[in-house]
mmCIF file with all atom_site columns, C-alpha atoms in Angstrom:
data_model
loop_
_atom_site.group_PDB
_atom_site.id
_atom_site.type_symbol
_atom_site.label_atom_id
_atom_site.label_alt_id
_atom_site.label_comp_id
_atom_site.label_asym_id
_atom_site.label_entity_id
_atom_site.label_seq_id
_atom_site.pdbx_PDB_ins_code
_atom_site.Cartn_x
_atom_site.Cartn_y
_atom_site.Cartn_z
_atom_site.occupancy
_atom_site.B_iso_or_equiv
_atom_site.pdbx_formal_charge
_atom_site.auth_seq_id
_atom_site.auth_comp_id
_atom_site.auth_asym_id
_atom_site.auth_atom_id
_atom_site.pdbx_PDB_model_num
ATOM 1   C CA . MET P 1 1   ? -10.178 -8.847  -7.096  1.00 0.00 ? 30  MET P CA 1
ATOM 2   C CA . THR P 1 2   ? -13.470 -7.245  -7.350  1.00 0.00 ? 31  THR P CA 1
ATOM 3   C CA . THR P 1 3   ? -15.380 -5.024  -9.837  1.00 0.00 ? 32  THR P CA 1
ATOM 4   C CA . LYS P 1 4   ? -17.474 -1.916  -9.093  1.00 0.00 ? 33  LYS P CA 1
ATOM 5   C CA . GLU P 1 5   ? -20.610 -4.270  -9.818  1.00 0.00 ? 34  GLU P CA 1
ATOM 6   C CA . ASP P 1 6   ? -19.359 -6.934  -7.317  1.00 0.00 ? 35  ASP P CA 1
ATOM 7   C CA . ARG P 1 7   ? -18.610 -4.578  -4.512  1.00 0.00 ? 36  ARG P CA 1
ATOM 8   C CA . SER P 1 8   ? -22.191 -3.213  -4.869  1.00 0.00 ? 37  SER P CA 1
ATOM 9   C CA . MET P 1 9   ? -23.734 -6.581  -4.079  1.00 0.00 ? 38  MET P CA 1
ATOM 10  C CA . LEU P 1 10  ? -21.946 -6.842  -0.772  1.00 0.00 ? 39  LEU P CA 1
ATOM 11  C CA . THR P 1 11  ? -23.479 -4.561  1.984   1.00 0.00 ? 40  THR P CA 1
ATOM 12  C CA . GLN P 1 12  ? -21.776 -3.488  5.063   1.00 0.00 ? 41  GLN P CA 1
ATOM 13  C CA . ALA P 1 13  ? -24.515 -5.159  7.066   1.00 0.00 ? 42  ALA P CA 1
ATOM 14  C CA . ARG P 1 14  ? -23.841 -8.494  5.413   1.00 0.00 ? 43  ARG P CA 1
ATOM 15  C CA . LEU P 1 15  ? -19.872 -8.039  5.773   1.00 0.00 ? 44  LEU P CA 1
ATOM 16  C CA . LEU P 1 16  ? -20.605 -7.261  9.695   1.00 0.00 ? 45  LEU P CA 1
ATOM 17  C CA . GLU P 1 17  ? -22.859 -10.449 9.857   1.00 0.00 ? 46  GLU P CA 1
ATOM 18  C CA . LEU P 1 18  ? -20.036 -12.800 8.268   1.00 0.00 ? 47  LEU P CA 1
ATOM 19  C CA . LEU P 1 19  ? -16.660 -11.074 9.474   1.00 0.00 ? 48  LEU P CA 1
ATOM 20  C CA . ARG P 1 20  ? -14.943 -9.494  12.348  1.00 0.00 ? 49  ARG P CA 1
ATOM 21  C CA . TYR P 1 21  ? -12.302 -6.898  11.721  1.00 0.00 ? 50  TYR P CA 1
ATOM 22  C CA . ASP P 1 22  ? -9.625  -6.400  14.208  1.00 0.00 ? 51  ASP P CA 1
ATOM 23  C CA . GLU P 1 23  ? -8.225  -3.212  13.537  1.00 0.00 ? 52  GLU P CA 1
ATOM 24  C CA . ASP P 1 24  ? -5.089  -3.540  15.866  1.00 0.00 ? 53  ASP P CA 1
ATOM 25  C CA . THR P 1 25  ? -3.740  -6.906  13.762  1.00 0.00 ? 54  THR P CA 1
ATOM 26  C CA . GLY P 1 26  ? -5.602  -6.182  10.537  1.00 0.00 ? 55  GLY P CA 1
ATOM 27  C CA . LEU P 1 27  ? -6.836  -9.672  10.458  1.00 0.00 ? 56  LEU P CA 1
ATOM 28  C CA . PHE P 1 28  ? -10.786 -10.674 9.695   1.00 0.00 ? 57  PHE P CA 1
ATOM 29  C CA . TYR P 1 29  ? -12.145 -13.470 11.463  1.00 0.00 ? 58  TYR P CA 1
ATOM 30  C CA . SER P 1 30  ? -15.199 -15.702 10.911  1.00 0.00 ? 59  SER P CA 1
ATOM 31  C CA . ARG P 1 31  ? -18.349 -14.949 12.893  1.00 0.00 ? 60  ARG P CA 1
ATOM 32  C CA . LYS P 1 32  ? -20.036 -18.191 11.723  1.00 0.00 ? 61  LYS P CA 1
ATOM 33  C CA . ARG P 1 33  ? -19.012 -21.310 10.262  1.00 0.00 ? 62  ARG P CA 1
ATOM 34  C CA . GLN P 1 34  ? -19.084 -20.863 6.265   1.00 0.00 ? 63  GLN P CA 1
ATOM 35  C CA . SER P 1 35  ? -18.114 -23.129 3.437   1.00 0.00 ? 64  SER P CA 1
ATOM 36  C CA . GLY P 1 36  ? -15.685 -25.207 5.536   1.00 0.00 ? 65  GLY P CA 1
ATOM 37  C CA . VAL P 1 37  ? -13.785 -22.109 7.252   1.00 0.00 ? 66  VAL P CA 1
ATOM 38  C CA . PRO P 1 38  ? -13.949 -22.880 10.973  1.00 0.00 ? 67  PRO P CA 1
ATOM 39  C CA . PHE P 1 39  ? -15.492 -20.251 13.231  1.00 0.00 ? 68  PHE P CA 1
ATOM 40  C CA . GLY P 1 40  ? -13.113 -17.769 14.662  1.00 0.00 ? 69  GLY P CA 1
ATOM 41  C CA . ARG P 1 41  ? -10.022 -18.527 12.436  1.00 0.00 ? 70  ARG P CA 1
ATOM 42  C CA . PRO P 1 42  ? -8.374  -15.746 10.650  1.00 0.00 ? 71  PRO P CA 1
ATOM 43  C CA . ARG P 1 43  ? -9.580  -15.553 6.840   1.00 0.00 ? 72  ARG P CA 1
ATOM 44  C CA . GLY P 1 44  ? -7.748  -14.765 3.867   1.00 0.00 ? 73  GLY P CA 1
ATOM 45  C CA . THR P 1 45  ? -4.961  -16.054 1.520   1.00 0.00 ? 74  THR P CA 1
ATOM 46  C CA . THR P 1 46  ? -1.977  -14.510 0.474   1.00 0.00 ? 75  THR P CA 1
ATOM 47  C CA . SER P 1 47  ? -1.962  -13.387 -3.470  1.00 0.00 ? 76  SER P CA 1
ATOM 48  C CA . LYS P 1 48  ? 1.167   -13.675 -5.633  1.00 0.00 ? 77  LYS P CA 1
ATOM 49  C CA . GLY P 1 49  ? 1.541   -9.979  -4.974  1.00 0.00 ? 78  GLY P CA 1
ATOM 50  C CA . GLY P 1 50  ? 1.699   -10.203 -1.485  1.00 0.00 ? 79  GLY P CA 1
ATOM 51  C CA . TYR P 1 51  ? -1.831  -8.828  -0.849  1.00 0.00 ? 80  TYR P CA 1
ATOM 52  C CA . ILE P 1 52  ? -4.575  -10.593 1.480   1.00 0.00 ? 81  ILE P CA 1
ATOM 53  C CA . LEU P 1 53  ? -7.596  -12.061 -0.504  1.00 0.00 ? 82  LEU P CA 1
ATOM 54  C CA . ILE P 1 54  ? -10.780 -12.699 1.274   1.00 0.00 ? 83  ILE P CA 1
ATOM 55  C CA . LYS P 1 55  ? -13.821 -14.481 -0.401  1.00 0.00 ? 84  LYS P CA 1
ATOM 56  C CA . VAL P 1 56  ? -17.033 -13.270 0.836   1.00 0.00 ? 85  VAL P CA 1
ATOM 57  C CA . ASP P 1 57  ? -20.089 -15.173 -0.632  1.00 0.00 ? 86  ASP P CA 1
ATOM 58  C CA . GLY P 1 58  ? -18.024 -16.466 -3.216  1.00 0.00 ? 87  GLY P CA 1
ATOM 59  C CA . ILE P 1 59  ? -16.448 -13.246 -4.366  1.00 0.00 ? 88  ILE P CA 1
ATOM 60  C CA . GLY P 1 60  ? -12.705 -12.558 -3.707  1.00 0.00 ? 89  GLY P CA 1
ATOM 61  C CA . TYR P 1 61  ? -11.850 -9.118  -2.008  1.00 0.00 ? 90  TYR P CA 1
ATOM 62  C CA . LEU P 1 62  ? -8.552  -7.538  -1.295  1.00 0.00 ? 91  LEU P CA 1
ATOM 63  C CA . ALA P 1 63  ? -8.500  -7.345  2.520   1.00 0.00 ? 92  ALA P CA 1
ATOM 64  C CA . HIS P 1 64  ? -7.483  -3.848  2.860   1.00 0.00 ? 93  HIS P CA 1
ATOM 65  C CA . ARG P 1 65  ? -10.415 -2.722  0.921   1.00 0.00 ? 94  ARG P CA 1
ATOM 66  C CA . LEU P 1 66  ? -12.655 -4.621  2.924   1.00 0.00 ? 95  LEU P CA 1
ATOM 67  C CA . ALA P 1 67  ? -11.091 -3.165  5.959   1.00 0.00 ? 96  ALA P CA 1
ATOM 68  C CA . VAL P 1 68  ? -12.119 0.479   4.783   1.00 0.00 ? 97  VAL P CA 1
ATOM 69  C CA . PHE P 1 69  ? -15.627 -0.726  3.934   1.00 0.00 ? 98  PHE P CA 1
ATOM 70  C CA . TYR P 1 70  ? -16.013 -2.404  7.164   1.00 0.00 ? 99  TYR P CA 1
ATOM 71  C CA . LYS P 1 71  ? -14.911 0.496   9.182   1.00 0.00 ? 100 LYS P CA 1
ATOM 72  C CA . THR P 1 72  ? -16.541 3.428   7.142   1.00 0.00 ? 101 THR P CA 1
ATOM 73  C CA . GLY P 1 73  ? -19.313 1.780   5.134   1.00 0.00 ? 102 GLY P CA 1
ATOM 74  C CA . LYS P 1 74  ? -18.087 3.040   1.779   1.00 0.00 ? 103 LYS P CA 1
ATOM 75  C CA . TRP P 1 75  ? -15.723 1.632   -0.566  1.00 0.00 ? 104 TRP P CA 1
ATOM 76  C CA . PRO P 1 76  ? -12.456 3.301   -1.123  1.00 0.00 ? 105 PRO P CA 1
ATOM 77  C CA . VAL P 1 77  ? -12.692 6.013   -3.959  1.00 0.00 ? 106 VAL P CA 1
ATOM 78  C CA . ASP P 1 78  ? -9.235  5.588   -5.269  1.00 0.00 ? 107 ASP P CA 1
ATOM 79  C CA . GLU P 1 79  ? -6.593  3.177   -3.687  1.00 0.00 ? 108 GLU P CA 1
ATOM 80  C CA . VAL P 1 80  ? -5.657  2.163   -0.151  1.00 0.00 ? 109 VAL P CA 1
ATOM 81  C CA . ASP P 1 81  ? -1.960  2.521   0.562   1.00 0.00 ? 110 ASP P CA 1
ATOM 82  C CA . HIS P 1 82  ? -0.335  0.717   3.144   1.00 0.00 ? 111 HIS P CA 1
ATOM 83  C CA . GLU P 1 83  ? 1.912   3.257   4.993   1.00 0.00 ? 112 GLU P CA 1
ATOM 84  C CA . ASN P 1 84  ? 4.561   0.754   6.001   1.00 0.00 ? 113 ASN P CA 1
ATOM 85  C CA . ARG P 1 85  ? 4.774   -0.714  2.422   1.00 0.00 ? 114 ARG P CA 1
ATOM 86  C CA . SER P 1 86  ? 3.771   -4.319  3.547   1.00 0.00 ? 115 SER P CA 1
ATOM 87  C CA . ARG P 1 87  ? 0.821   -5.390  1.488   1.00 0.00 ? 116 ARG P CA 1
ATOM 88  C CA . ALA P 1 88  ? -0.211  -7.965  4.232   1.00 0.00 ? 117 ALA P CA 1
ATOM 89  C CA . CYS P 1 89  ? -0.374  -5.640  6.972   1.00 0.00 ? 118 CYS P CA 1
ATOM 90  C CA . ASN P 1 90  ? -3.974  -4.389  7.083   1.00 0.00 ? 119 ASN P CA 1
ATOM 91  C CA . ARG P 1 91  ? -4.019  -2.847  10.458  1.00 0.00 ? 120 ARG P CA 1
ATOM 92  C CA . TRP P 1 92  ? -6.460  0.309   10.470  1.00 0.00 ? 121 TRP P CA 1
ATOM 93  C CA . ALA P 1 93  ? -3.492  2.823   11.364  1.00 0.00 ? 122 ALA P CA 1
ATOM 94  C CA . ASN P 1 94  ? -1.553  1.540   8.540   1.00 0.00 ? 123 ASN P CA 1
ATOM 95  C CA . LEU P 1 95  ? -4.083  2.141   5.806   1.00 0.00 ? 124 LEU P CA 1
ATOM 96  C CA . ARG P 1 96  ? -4.663  5.466   4.287   1.00 0.00 ? 125 ARG P CA 1
ATOM 97  C CA . ASP P 1 97  ? -6.612  6.842   1.210   1.00 0.00 ? 126 ASP P CA 1
ATOM 98  C CA . ALA P 1 98  ? -4.190  7.420   -1.526  1.00 0.00 ? 127 ALA P CA 1
ATOM 99  C CA . THR P 1 99  ? -4.305  8.440   -5.283  1.00 0.00 ? 128 THR P CA 1
ATOM 100 C CA . ARG P 1 100 ? -2.231  6.491   -7.985  1.00 0.00 ? 129 ARG P CA 1
ATOM 101 C CA . LYS P 1 101 ? 0.334   9.383   -7.639  1.00 0.00 ? 130 LYS P CA 1
ATOM 102 C CA . GLN P 1 102 ? 0.617   8.992   -3.922  1.00 0.00 ? 131 GLN P CA 1
ATOM 103 C CA . GLN P 1 103 ? 0.817   5.181   -4.265  1.00 0.00 ? 132 GLN P CA 1
ATOM 104 C CA . ARG P 1 104 ? 3.969   5.660   -6.542  1.00 0.00 ? 133 ARG P CA 1
ATOM 105 C CA . GLU P 1 105 ? 5.480   8.244   -3.924  1.00 0.00 ? 134 GLU P CA 1
ATOM 106 C CA . ASN P 1 106 ? 5.278   5.470   -1.228  1.00 0.00 ? 135 ASN P CA 1
ATOM 107 C CA . ALA P 1 107 ? 6.918   2.622   -3.317  1.00 0.00 ? 136 ALA P CA 1
ATOM 108 C CA . GLY P 1 108 ? 10.156  1.065   -2.053  1.00 0.00 ? 137 GLY P CA 1
ATOM 109 C CA . CYS P 1 109 ? 12.982  0.624   -4.142  1.00 0.00 ? 138 CYS P CA 1
ATOM 110 C CA . ARG P 1 110 ? 12.967  -2.118  -6.794  1.00 0.00 ? 139 ARG P CA 1
ATOM 111 C CA . LYS P 1 111 ? 13.983  -5.622  -5.856  1.00 0.00 ? 140 LYS P CA 1
ATOM 112 C CA . ASP P 1 112 ? 17.002  -5.676  -8.133  1.00 0.00 ? 141 ASP P CA 1
ATOM 113 C CA . SER P 1 113 ? 18.365  -2.453  -6.628  1.00 0.00 ? 142 SER P CA 1
ATOM 114 C CA . LEU P 1 114 ? 21.979  -3.061  -5.465  1.00 0.00 ? 143 LEU P CA 1
ATOM 115 C CA . LEU P 1 115 ? 21.959  0.271   -3.679  1.00 0.00 ? 144 LEU P CA 1
ATOM 116 C CA . GLY P 1 116 ? 18.902  -0.258  -1.799  1.00 0.00 ? 145 GLY P CA 1
ATOM 117 C CA . CYS P 1 117 ? 17.250  3.338   -2.255  1.00 0.00 ? 146 CYS P CA 1
ATOM 118 C CA . ARG P 1 118 ? 15.323  5.050   -4.819  1.00 0.00 ? 147 ARG P CA 1
ATOM 119 C CA . GLY P 1 119 ? 16.626  8.076   -6.902  1.00 0.00 ? 148 GLY P CA 1
ATOM 120 C CA . VAL P 1 120 ? 20.395  7.536   -6.037  1.00 0.00 ? 149 VAL P CA 1
ATOM 121 C CA . SER P 1 121 ? 22.857  5.944   -8.326  1.00 0.00 ? 150 SER P CA 1
ATOM 122 C CA . TRP P 1 122 ? 26.888  6.109   -8.920  1.00 0.00 ? 151 TRP P CA 1
ATOM 123 C CA . PHE P 1 123 ? 27.540  8.073   -11.779 1.00 0.00 ? 152 PHE P CA 1
ATOM 124 C CA . ALA P 1 124 ? 30.827  6.802   -13.161 1.00 0.00 ? 153 ALA P CA 1
ATOM 125 C CA . ARG P 1 125 ? 31.545  9.417   -15.552 1.00 0.00 ? 154 ARG P CA 1
ATOM 126 C CA . THR P 1 126 ? 32.099  11.924  -12.838 1.00 0.00 ? 155 THR P CA 1
ATOM 127 C CA . GLY P 1 127 ? 32.933  9.504   -10.084 1.00 0.00 ? 156 GLY P CA 1
ATOM 128 C CA . THR P 1 128 ? 29.984  10.913  -7.834  1.00 0.00 ? 157 THR P CA 1
ATOM 129 C CA . TRP P 1 129 ? 26.627  10.010  -6.784  1.00 0.00 ? 158 TRP P CA 1
ATOM 130 C CA . ARG P 1 130 ? 23.783  11.411  -8.641  1.00 0.00 ? 159 ARG P CA 1
ATOM 131 C CA . ALA P 1 131 ? 20.265  12.021  -6.886  1.00 0.00 ? 160 ALA P CA 1
ATOM 132 C CA . ARG P 1 132 ? 17.069  12.412  -8.948  1.00 0.00 ? 161 ARG P CA 1
ATOM 133 C CA . ILE P 1 133 ? 13.291  12.441  -8.237  1.00 0.00 ? 162 ILE P CA 1
ATOM 134 C CA . HIS P 1 134 ? 10.442  11.958  -10.445 1.00 0.00 ? 163 HIS P CA 1
ATOM 135 C CA . HIS P 1 135 ? 7.448   14.611  -9.878  1.00 0.00 ? 164 HIS P CA 1
ATOM 136 C CA . ASN P 1 136 ? 4.489   15.370  -12.124 1.00 0.00 ? 165 ASN P CA 1
ATOM 137 C CA . LYS P 1 137 ? 6.083   13.223  -14.866 1.00 0.00 ? 166 LYS P CA 1
ATOM 138 C CA . ARG P 1 138 ? 9.295   15.024  -14.985 1.00 0.00 ? 167 ARG P CA 1
ATOM 139 C CA . ALA P 1 139 ? 12.773  13.797  -13.718 1.00 0.00 ? 168 ALA P CA 1
ATOM 140 C CA . ILE P 1 140 ? 14.522  16.486  -11.709 1.00 0.00 ? 169 ILE P CA 1
ATOM 141 C CA . SER P 1 141 ? 18.215  16.361  -11.013 1.00 0.00 ? 170 SER P CA 1
ATOM 142 C CA . LEU P 1 142 ? 18.914  16.798  -7.307  1.00 0.00 ? 171 LEU P CA 1
ATOM 143 C CA . GLY P 1 143 ? 22.850  17.180  -8.164  1.00 0.00 ? 172 GLY P CA 1
ATOM 144 C CA . TYR P 1 144 ? 25.998  15.304  -7.974  1.00 0.00 ? 173 TYR P CA 1
ATOM 145 C CA . HIS P 1 145 ? 27.365  14.351  -4.526  1.00 0.00 ? 174 HIS P CA 1
ATOM 146 C CA . ASP P 1 146 ? 30.788  13.226  -3.293  1.00 0.00 ? 175 ASP P CA 1
ATOM 147 C CA . THR P 1 147 ? 29.176  10.659  -0.550  1.00 0.00 ? 176 THR P CA 1
ATOM 148 C CA . ILE P 1 148 ? 26.212  8.611   -0.820  1.00 0.00 ? 177 ILE P CA 1
ATOM 149 C CA . ILE P 1 149 ? 24.708  9.959   2.324   1.00 0.00 ? 178 ILE P CA 1
ATOM 150 C CA . ASP P 1 150 ? 24.751  13.543  0.843   1.00 0.00 ? 179 ASP P CA 1
ATOM 151 C CA . ALA P 1 151 ? 22.884  11.973  -2.375  1.00 0.00 ? 180 ALA P CA 1
ATOM 152 C CA . VAL P 1 152 ? 20.397  10.122  0.022   1.00 0.00 ? 181 VAL P CA 1
ATOM 153 C CA . ALA P 1 153 ? 19.947  13.346  2.131   1.00 0.00 ? 182 ALA P CA 1
ATOM 154 C CA . ALA P 1 154 ? 19.135  15.210  -1.057  1.00 0.00 ? 183 ALA P CA 1
ATOM 155 C CA . ARG P 1 155 ? 16.550  12.724  -2.195  1.00 0.00 ? 184 ARG P CA 1
ATOM 156 C CA . LEU P 1 156 ? 14.726  12.588  1.077   1.00 0.00 ? 185 LEU P CA 1
ATOM 157 C CA . SER P 1 157 ? 14.694  16.514  1.343   1.00 0.00 ? 186 SER P CA 1
ATOM 158 C CA . ALA P 1 158 ? 13.001  16.419  -2.163  1.00 0.00 ? 187 ALA P CA 1
ATOM 159 C CA . GLU P 1 159 ? 10.600  13.832  -1.071  1.00 0.00 ? 188 GLU P CA 1
ATOM 160 C CA . ARG P 1 160 ? 9.331   15.694  1.852   1.00 0.00 ? 189 ARG P CA 1
ATOM 161 C CA . SER P 1 161 ? 9.123   18.973  -0.064  1.00 0.00 ? 190 SER P CA 1
ATOM 162 C CA . LEU P 1 162 ? 7.381   17.652  -3.221  1.00 0.00 ? 191 LEU P CA 1
ATOM 163 C CA . PHE P 1 163 ? 5.410   14.197  -2.214  1.00 0.00 ? 192 PHE P CA 1
ATOM 164 C CA . THR P 1 164 ? 2.084   14.375  -0.381  1.00 0.00 ? 193 THR P CA 1
ATOM 165 C CA . HIS P 1 165 ? 2.892   10.949  1.337   1.00 0.00 ? 194 HIS P CA 1
ATOM 166 C CA . ALA P 1 166 ? 6.558   11.392  1.860   1.00 0.00 ? 195 ALA P CA 1
ATOM 167 C CA . ARG P 1 167 ? 8.218   8.732   3.399   1.00 0.00 ? 196 ARG P CA 1
ATOM 168 C CA . THR P 1 168 ? 10.180  8.660   6.601   1.00 0.00 ? 197 THR P CA 1
ATOM 169 C CA . VAL P 1 169 ? 12.475  5.820   5.928   1.00 0.00 ? 198 VAL P CA 1
ATOM 170 C CA . LEU P 1 170 ? 14.317  4.482   2.632   1.00 0.00 ? 199 LEU P CA 1
#
């Protein structure tokens, strides 16, 4: 990853000279042979976190941030959100500016979730499904429901009304 000082060293002109960005696929390609990377091959490696990392002049950059810089000439102010939640999908239509709060709103469910959706859980004490949502650092109860479908519907409705980056799928 890069720091602000590192980013200030890379100019858009230099980026355009070295790489070509395909906004339909989200891939970067070499424009010329550099440090063992064949011309025309897709650039980047996948990090442990699932993001694509690309080295430019010996400095590692996240591909989604490079895409914004490539297209706009400006580094993202806050964060860049992958709308479809795939960290390796850097298609231009999939990237959007986001605050930290908006990033959290677009997060998927936890990997250890047995149910597969956020904010809905089985409440054994009452034998019902509990729906909850966190907004502005507060946990908000969305009620107890007889069916999981009703609980998920309550959660999605709350997301659409409260979240600025509301999801369309679970």
